[in-house]
PDB file of N, CA and C in Angstrom:
ATOM      1  N   MET A  15     126.668 -14.733  71.025  1.00 51.00           N
ATOM      2  CA  MET A  15     125.741 -15.167  71.192  1.00 51.00           C
ATOM      3  C   MET A  15     126.274 -13.614  70.038  1.00 51.00           C
ATOM      4  N   LEU A  16     124.160 -13.754  69.367  1.00 57.00           N
ATOM      5  CA  LEU A  16     124.626 -12.394  68.111  1.00 57.00           C
ATOM      6  C   LEU A  16     123.631 -11.104  68.963  1.00 57.00           C
ATOM      7  N   ASP A  17     123.999 -10.382  68.538  1.00 61.00           N
ATOM      8  CA  ASP A  17     123.380  -8.388  69.217  1.00 61.00           C
ATOM      9  C   ASP A  17     122.165  -8.085  69.518  1.00 61.00           C
ATOM     10  N   PRO A  18     120.941  -8.455  70.239  1.00 58.00           N
ATOM     11  CA  PRO A  18     120.216  -8.194  70.269  1.00 58.00           C
ATOM     12  C   PRO A  18     119.686  -6.522  69.517  1.00 58.00           C
ATOM     13  N   PHE A  19     120.681  -5.514  69.402  1.00 58.00           N
ATOM     14  CA  PHE A  19     120.062  -4.649  69.057  1.00 58.00           C
ATOM     15  C   PHE A  19     120.642  -4.513  67.557  1.00 58.00           C
ATOM     16  N   ALA A  20     120.824  -5.782  66.776  1.00 59.00           N
ATOM     17  CA  ALA A  20     121.296  -5.559  65.382  1.00 59.00           C
ATOM     18  C   ALA A  20     120.277  -5.730  64.094  1.00 59.00           C
ATOM     19  N   LYS A  21     120.385  -4.605  63.798  1.00 59.00           N
ATOM     20  CA  LYS A  21     119.811  -5.051  62.669  1.00 59.00           C
ATOM     21  C   LYS A  21     118.825  -6.288  61.874  1.00 59.00           C
ATOM     22  N   ARG A  22     117.573  -6.296  61.944  1.00 56.00           N
ATOM     23  CA  ARG A  22     117.892  -7.815  61.886  1.00 56.00           C
ATOM     24  C   ARG A  22     117.385  -8.213  59.701  1.00 56.00           C
ATOM     25  N   PRO A  23     118.349  -9.176  59.155  1.00 57.00           N
ATOM     26  CA  PRO A  23     117.756  -9.318  58.450  1.00 57.00           C
ATOM     27  C   PRO A  23     116.426  -9.061  57.261  1.00 57.00           C
ATOM     28  N   ASP A  24     115.772  -9.055  56.146  1.00 52.00           N
ATOM     29  CA  ASP A  24     114.637  -9.708  55.637  1.00 52.00           C
ATOM     30  C   ASP A  24     114.209 -11.459  55.596  1.00 52.00           C
ATOM     31  N   ASP A  25     114.898 -12.347  56.114  1.00 57.00           N
ATOM     32  CA  ASP A  25     114.773 -13.096  55.721  1.00 57.00           C
ATOM     33  C   ASP A  25     114.475 -14.109  57.119  1.00 57.00           C
ATOM     34  N   THR A  26     114.136 -12.969  58.216  1.00 56.00           N
ATOM     35  CA  THR A  26     114.496 -13.303  59.649  1.00 56.00           C
ATOM     36  C   THR A  26     113.022 -14.217  59.543  1.00 56.00           C
ATOM     37  N   PRO A  27     112.904 -15.408  60.343  1.00 57.00           N
ATOM     38  CA  PRO A  27     111.663 -16.273  61.214  1.00 57.00           C
ATOM     39  C   PRO A  27     111.559 -15.593  61.267  1.00 57.00           C
ATOM     40  N   THR A  28     109.979 -15.798  61.244  1.00 66.00           N
ATOM     41  CA  THR A  28     108.420 -14.303  61.698  1.00 66.00           C
ATOM     42  C   THR A  28     107.953 -15.199  63.343  1.00 66.00           C
ATOM     43  N   THR A  29     107.866 -16.536  63.237  1.00 71.00           N
ATOM     44  CA  THR A  29     107.722 -17.433  63.907  1.00 71.00           C
ATOM     45  C   THR A  29     108.019 -16.932  65.419  1.00 71.00           C
ATOM     46  N   ARG A  30     107.482 -16.798  66.453  1.00 72.00           N
ATOM     47  CA  ARG A  30     108.665 -17.399  68.415  1.00 72.00           C
ATOM     48  C   ARG A  30     110.037 -18.097  68.289  1.00 72.00           C
ATOM     49  N   ARG A  31     108.699 -19.347  67.427  1.00 68.00           N
ATOM     50  CA  ARG A  31     109.790 -20.548  67.805  1.00 68.00           C
ATOM     51  C   ARG A  31     110.892 -20.535  66.744  1.00 68.00           C
ATOM     52  N   ASP A  32     110.526 -20.108  65.258  1.00 71.00           N
ATOM     53  CA  ASP A  32     111.478 -19.830  64.476  1.00 71.00           C
ATOM     54  C   ASP A  32     112.813 -19.391  64.698  1.00 71.00           C
ATOM     55  N   ARG A  33     112.512 -17.631  65.764  1.00 73.00           N
ATOM     56  CA  ARG A  33     113.365 -16.950  65.714  1.00 73.00           C
ATOM     57  C   ARG A  33     113.837 -17.979  66.639  1.00 73.00           C
ATOM     58  N   PHE A  34     113.172 -18.530  68.405  1.00 71.00           N
ATOM     59  CA  PHE A  34     114.607 -19.126  69.662  1.00 71.00           C
ATOM     60  C   PHE A  34     115.751 -20.162  67.944  1.00 71.00           C
ATOM     61  N   LEU A  35     114.422 -20.857  67.153  1.00 70.00           N
ATOM     62  CA  LEU A  35     115.396 -21.494  66.933  1.00 70.00           C
ATOM     63  C   LEU A  35     116.684 -21.039  65.759  1.00 70.00           C
ATOM     64  N   ALA A  36     116.909 -19.969  65.895  1.00 73.00           N
ATOM     65  CA  ALA A  36     118.142 -19.273  64.514  1.00 73.00           C
ATOM     66  C   ALA A  36     118.687 -18.645  65.374  1.00 73.00           C
ATOM     67  N   ARG A  37     118.457 -18.231  66.701  1.00 76.00           N
ATOM     68  CA  ARG A  37     119.157 -17.696  68.006  1.00 76.00           C
ATOM     69  C   ARG A  37     120.023 -18.881  68.544  1.00 76.00           C
ATOM     70  N   TYR A  38     119.278 -19.987  68.981  1.00 75.00           N
ATOM     71  CA  TYR A  38     120.127 -20.624  69.724  1.00 75.00           C
ATOM     72  C   TYR A  38     119.914 -22.193  69.397  1.00 75.00           C
ATOM     73  N   PRO A  39     120.194 -23.005  68.123  1.00 74.00           N
ATOM     74  CA  PRO A  39     120.700 -23.777  67.640  1.00 74.00           C
ATOM     75  C   PRO A  39     121.037 -24.788  68.068  1.00 74.00           C
ATOM     76  N   GLU A  40     122.051 -25.175  69.098  1.00 80.00           N
ATOM     77  CA  GLU A  40     122.741 -25.847  69.447  1.00 80.00           C
ATOM     78  C   GLU A  40     121.800 -26.218  70.352  1.00 80.00           C
ATOM     79  N   GLN A  41     121.387 -24.926  71.395  1.00 76.00           N
ATOM     80  CA  GLN A  41     119.586 -25.497  72.958  1.00 76.00           C
ATOM     81  C   GLN A  41     118.726 -26.084  71.977  1.00 76.00           C
ATOM     82  N   ARG A  42     117.839 -25.526  71.128  1.00 75.00           N
ATOM     83  CA  ARG A  42     117.548 -26.676  70.279  1.00 75.00           C
ATOM     84  C   ARG A  42     117.696 -28.140  70.283  1.00 75.00           C
ATOM     85  N   ARG A  43     118.578 -28.356  69.848  1.00 80.00           N
ATOM     86  CA  ARG A  43     119.131 -29.951  68.700  1.00 80.00           C
ATOM     87  C   ARG A  43     119.712 -30.595  70.078  1.00 80.00           C
ATOM     88  N   LYS A  44     120.133 -30.061  71.683  1.00 82.00           N
ATOM     89  CA  LYS A  44     119.887 -30.081  72.919  1.00 82.00           C
ATOM     90  C   LYS A  44     118.827 -30.932  74.013  1.00 82.00           C
ATOM     91  N   MET A  45     117.828 -30.582  73.252  1.00 76.00           N
ATOM     92  CA  MET A  45     116.564 -30.241  73.990  1.00 76.00           C
ATOM     93  C   MET A  45     115.581 -31.628  72.651  1.00 76.00           C
ATOM     94  N   GLU A  46     115.467 -31.624  72.123  1.00 78.00           N
ATOM     95  CA  GLU A  46     115.031 -32.305  70.773  1.00 78.00           C
ATOM     96  C   GLU A  46     115.729 -33.201  71.486  1.00 78.00           C
ATOM     97  N   GLU A  47     116.652 -33.977  71.393  1.00 82.00           N
ATOM     98  CA  GLU A  47     117.257 -34.913  71.932  1.00 82.00           C
ATOM     99  C   GLU A  47     116.546 -35.475  73.804  1.00 82.00           C
ATOM    100  N   ASN A  48     117.293 -35.024  74.409  1.00 79.00           N
ATOM    101  CA  ASN A  48     117.080 -34.459  75.909  1.00 79.00           C
ATOM    102  C   ASN A  48     114.937 -34.984  75.591  1.00 79.00           C
ATOM    103  N   ILE A  49     113.946 -34.251  74.899  1.00 77.00           N
ATOM    104  CA  ILE A  49     112.430 -34.802  75.088  1.00 77.00           C
ATOM    105  C   ILE A  49     112.669 -36.298  74.210  1.00 77.00           C
ATOM    106  N   SER A  50     113.073 -36.813  73.073  1.00 79.00           N
ATOM    107  CA  SER A  50     112.919 -37.777  72.782  1.00 79.00           C
ATOM    108  C   SER A  50     113.258 -39.095  74.103  1.00 79.00           C
ATOM    109  N   LYS A  51     114.478 -39.011  74.703  1.00 83.00           N
ATOM    110  CA  LYS A  51     114.640 -39.271  75.376  1.00 83.00           C
ATOM    111  C   LYS A  51     113.231 -39.845  76.538  1.00 83.00           C
ATOM    112  N   GLN A  52     112.305 -39.029  77.223  1.00 78.00           N
ATOM    113  CA  GLN A  52     111.465 -39.032  78.077  1.00 78.00           C
ATOM    114  C   GLN A  52     110.126 -40.535  77.628  1.00 78.00           C
ATOM    115  N   PRO A  53     109.599 -40.915  78.817  1.00 81.00           N
ATOM    116  CA  PRO A  53     108.380 -41.454  78.611  1.00 81.00           C
ATOM    117  C   PRO A  53     107.435 -40.536  77.461  1.00 81.00           C
ATOM    118  N   VAL A  54     106.752 -41.401  76.809  1.00 79.00           N
ATOM    119  CA  VAL A  54     105.595 -41.218  75.208  1.00 79.00           C
ATOM    120  C   VAL A  54     104.920 -40.072  76.540  1.00 79.00           C
ATOM    121  N   PHE A  55     103.832 -40.140  78.241  1.00 79.00           N
ATOM    122  CA  PHE A  55     103.454 -39.740  78.685  1.00 79.00           C
ATOM    123  C   PHE A  55     103.569 -38.103  78.457  1.00 79.00           C
ATOM    124  N   LEU A  56     105.381 -37.607  78.891  1.00 79.00           N
ATOM    125  CA  LEU A  56     105.509 -36.604  79.347  1.00 79.00           C
ATOM    126  C   LEU A  56     106.227 -35.609  78.729  1.00 79.00           C
ATOM    127  N   ARG A  57     106.033 -36.024  77.371  1.00 77.00           N
ATOM    128  CA  ARG A  57     106.093 -35.415  76.181  1.00 77.00           C
ATOM    129  C   ARG A  57     106.056 -33.973  76.058  1.00 77.00           C
ATOM    130  N   PRO A  58     104.197 -33.994  76.073  1.00 82.00           N
ATOM    131  CA  PRO A  58     103.747 -32.819  76.274  1.00 82.00           C
ATOM    132  C   PRO A  58     103.833 -31.654  77.051  1.00 82.00           C
ATOM    133  N   PHE A  59     104.317 -32.477  78.455  1.00 84.00           N
ATOM    134  CA  PHE A  59     104.071 -31.435  79.005  1.00 84.00           C
ATOM    135  C   PHE A  59     105.786 -31.255  79.253  1.00 84.00           C
ATOM    136  N   LEU A  60     106.639 -31.320  78.731  1.00 81.00           N
ATOM    137  CA  LEU A  60     107.962 -30.753  77.570  1.00 81.00           C
ATOM    138  C   LEU A  60     107.418 -29.880  77.073  1.00 81.00           C
ATOM    139  N   LEU A  61     107.137 -30.443  75.980  1.00 82.00           N
ATOM    140  CA  LEU A  61     106.567 -29.298  74.568  1.00 82.00           C
ATOM    141  C   LEU A  61     106.873 -27.625  75.341  1.00 82.00           C
ATOM    142  N   LEU A  62     105.587 -27.813  76.192  1.00 86.00           N
ATOM    143  CA  LEU A  62     105.017 -26.949  77.005  1.00 86.00           C
ATOM    144  C   LEU A  62     105.756 -26.172  77.405  1.00 86.00           C
ATOM    145  N   TRP A  63     106.855 -26.812  78.295  1.00 85.00           N
ATOM    146  CA  TRP A  63     108.227 -26.138  79.316  1.00 85.00           C
ATOM    147  C   TRP A  63     109.330 -25.442  78.801  1.00 85.00           C
ATOM    148  N   PHE A  64     109.128 -25.943  76.837  1.00 84.00           N
ATOM    149  CA  PHE A  64     109.922 -25.207  76.522  1.00 84.00           C
ATOM    150  C   PHE A  64     109.589 -24.282  75.865  1.00 84.00           C
ATOM    151  N   LYS A  65     108.033 -24.538  75.298  1.00 85.00           N
ATOM    152  CA  LYS A  65     107.700 -23.400  74.635  1.00 85.00           C
ATOM    153  C   LYS A  65     107.383 -22.418  75.905  1.00 85.00           C
ATOM    154  N   ALA A  66     107.307 -22.471  76.712  1.00 87.00           N
ATOM    155  CA  ALA A  66     107.164 -21.063  77.861  1.00 87.00           C
ATOM    156  C   ALA A  66     108.960 -20.624  78.318  1.00 87.00           C
ATOM    157  N   GLN A  67     109.426 -21.391  77.549  1.00 84.00           N
ATOM    158  CA  GLN A  67     110.999 -20.876  77.834  1.00 84.00           C
ATOM    159  C   GLN A  67     111.237 -19.765  76.636  1.00 84.00           C
ATOM    160  N   THR A  68     109.968 -19.667  75.516  1.00 84.00           N
ATOM    161  CA  THR A  68     110.773 -19.116  74.388  1.00 84.00           C
ATOM    162  C   THR A  68     110.375 -18.244  74.534  1.00 84.00           C
ATOM    163  N   TRP A  69     108.440 -18.679  74.899  1.00 86.00           N
ATOM    164  CA  TRP A  69     108.003 -17.232  75.300  1.00 86.00           C
ATOM    165  C   TRP A  69     109.126 -15.754  76.175  1.00 86.00           C
ATOM    166  N   ARG A  70     109.226 -16.612  77.354  1.00 86.00           N
ATOM    167  CA  ARG A  70     110.274 -16.045  77.844  1.00 86.00           C
ATOM    168  C   ARG A  70     111.465 -15.339  77.736  1.00 86.00           C
ATOM    169  N   LEU A  71     111.986 -16.018  77.108  1.00 85.00           N
ATOM    170  CA  LEU A  71     112.711 -15.040  75.805  1.00 85.00           C
ATOM    171  C   LEU A  71     112.852 -14.307  75.252  1.00 85.00           C
ATOM    172  N   ASP A  72     111.553 -13.867  73.730  1.00 87.00           N
ATOM    173  CA  ASP A  72     111.476 -13.806  72.995  1.00 87.00           C
ATOM    174  C   ASP A  72     110.085 -11.895  74.190  1.00 87.00           C
ATOM    175  N   MET A  73     110.492 -12.340  75.361  1.00 89.00           N
ATOM    176  CA  MET A  73     109.430 -11.197  76.065  1.00 89.00           C
ATOM    177  C   MET A  73     110.685 -10.653  76.431  1.00 89.00           C
ATOM    178  N   LEU A  74     111.668 -11.058  77.371  1.00 88.00           N
ATOM    179  CA  LEU A  74     113.269 -10.347  77.470  1.00 88.00           C
ATOM    180  C   LEU A  74     113.475  -9.629  76.310  1.00 88.00           C
ATOM    181  N   TYR A  75     113.692  -9.958  75.278  1.00 88.00           N
ATOM    182  CA  TYR A  75     114.047  -9.224  74.246  1.00 88.00           C
ATOM    183  C   TYR A  75     113.515  -8.405  73.551  1.00 88.00           C
ATOM    184  N   LYS A  76     111.715  -8.016  73.357  1.00 89.00           N
ATOM    185  CA  LYS A  76     111.451  -7.135  73.411  1.00 89.00           C
ATOM    186  C   LYS A  76     111.885  -5.977  74.239  1.00 89.00           C
ATOM    187  N   LYS A  77     111.982  -6.101  75.616  1.00 90.00           N
ATOM    188  CA  LYS A  77     112.385  -5.210  76.878  1.00 90.00           C
ATOM    189  C   LYS A  77     113.530  -5.231  76.481  1.00 90.00           C
ATOM    190  N   LEU A  78     114.573  -5.513  76.025  1.00 88.00           N
ATOM    191  CA  LEU A  78     115.089  -4.298  75.763  1.00 88.00           C
ATOM    192  C   LEU A  78     115.647  -3.909  74.792  1.00 88.00           C
ATOM    193  N   LEU A  79     114.999  -4.066  73.660  1.00 87.00           N
ATOM    194  CA  LEU A  79     114.561  -3.539  72.347  1.00 87.00           C
ATOM    195  C   LEU A  79     113.765  -2.150  72.825  1.00 87.00           C
ATOM    196  N   LYS A  80     112.905  -2.463  73.721  1.00 89.00           N
ATOM    197  CA  LYS A  80     111.709  -1.132  74.225  1.00 89.00           C
ATOM    198  C   LYS A  80     113.019   0.033  75.187  1.00 89.00           C
ATOM    199  N   GLU A  81     113.835  -0.733  75.901  1.00 88.00           N
ATOM    200  CA  GLU A  81     114.153   0.380  76.483  1.00 88.00           C
ATOM    201  C   GLU A  81     115.385   0.978  75.846  1.00 88.00           C
ATOM    202  N   ARG A  82     116.226   0.116  74.915  1.00 86.00           N
ATOM    203  CA  ARG A  82     117.373   0.849  73.645  1.00 86.00           C
ATOM    204  C   ARG A  82     115.876   1.907  72.753  1.00 86.00           C
ATOM    205  N   ASP A  83     115.565   1.337  72.903  1.00 88.00           N
ATOM    206  CA  ASP A  83     114.471   2.894  72.096  1.00 88.00           C
ATOM    207  C   ASP A  83     114.231   3.899  72.791  1.00 88.00           C
ATOM    208  N   GLU A  84     113.849   3.466  74.397  1.00 86.00           N
ATOM    209  CA  GLU A  84     113.674   5.003  75.345  1.00 86.00           C
ATOM    210  C   GLU A  84     114.856   5.572  75.743  1.00 86.00           C
ATOM    211  N   SER A  85     115.862   5.139  75.417  1.00 81.00           N
ATOM    212  CA  SER A  85     117.316   5.335  75.806  1.00 81.00           C
ATOM    213  C   SER A  85     117.850   6.923  75.339  1.00 81.00           C
ATOM    214  N   PRO A  86     118.264   7.025  76.458  1.00 78.00           N
ATOM    215  CA  PRO A  86     118.369   9.241  76.110  1.00 78.00           C
ATOM    216  C   PRO A  86     119.311   9.178  75.563  1.00 78.00           C
ATOM    217  N   ASP A  87     119.901   7.918  75.073  1.00 73.00           N
ATOM    218  CA  ASP A  87     122.007   8.226  74.744  1.00 73.00           C
ATOM    219  C   ASP A  87     121.414   7.502  73.937  1.00 73.00           C
ATOM    220  N   ARG A  88     120.750   7.983  72.679  1.00 57.00           N
ATOM    221  CA  ARG A  88     120.555   7.680  71.540  1.00 57.00           C
ATOM    222  C   ARG A  88     120.683   9.029  71.164  1.00 57.00           C
TER     223      ARG A  88
END
């Protein structure tokens, strides 16, 4: 897994979805396979769930960065 505190290169994806894809490509591939196997009427709900998970991970990442910046041992 990537170090959440590492400096990001200039070509870092800017959208939340792109950042998630860059960090978790294997999970993304599995999720797309699973969604494509589901009935059509469920797919929008599954995509919303997936977006909620990426939002949650993004918030955790921001929290880690904030804690790192506020830590007195720097």
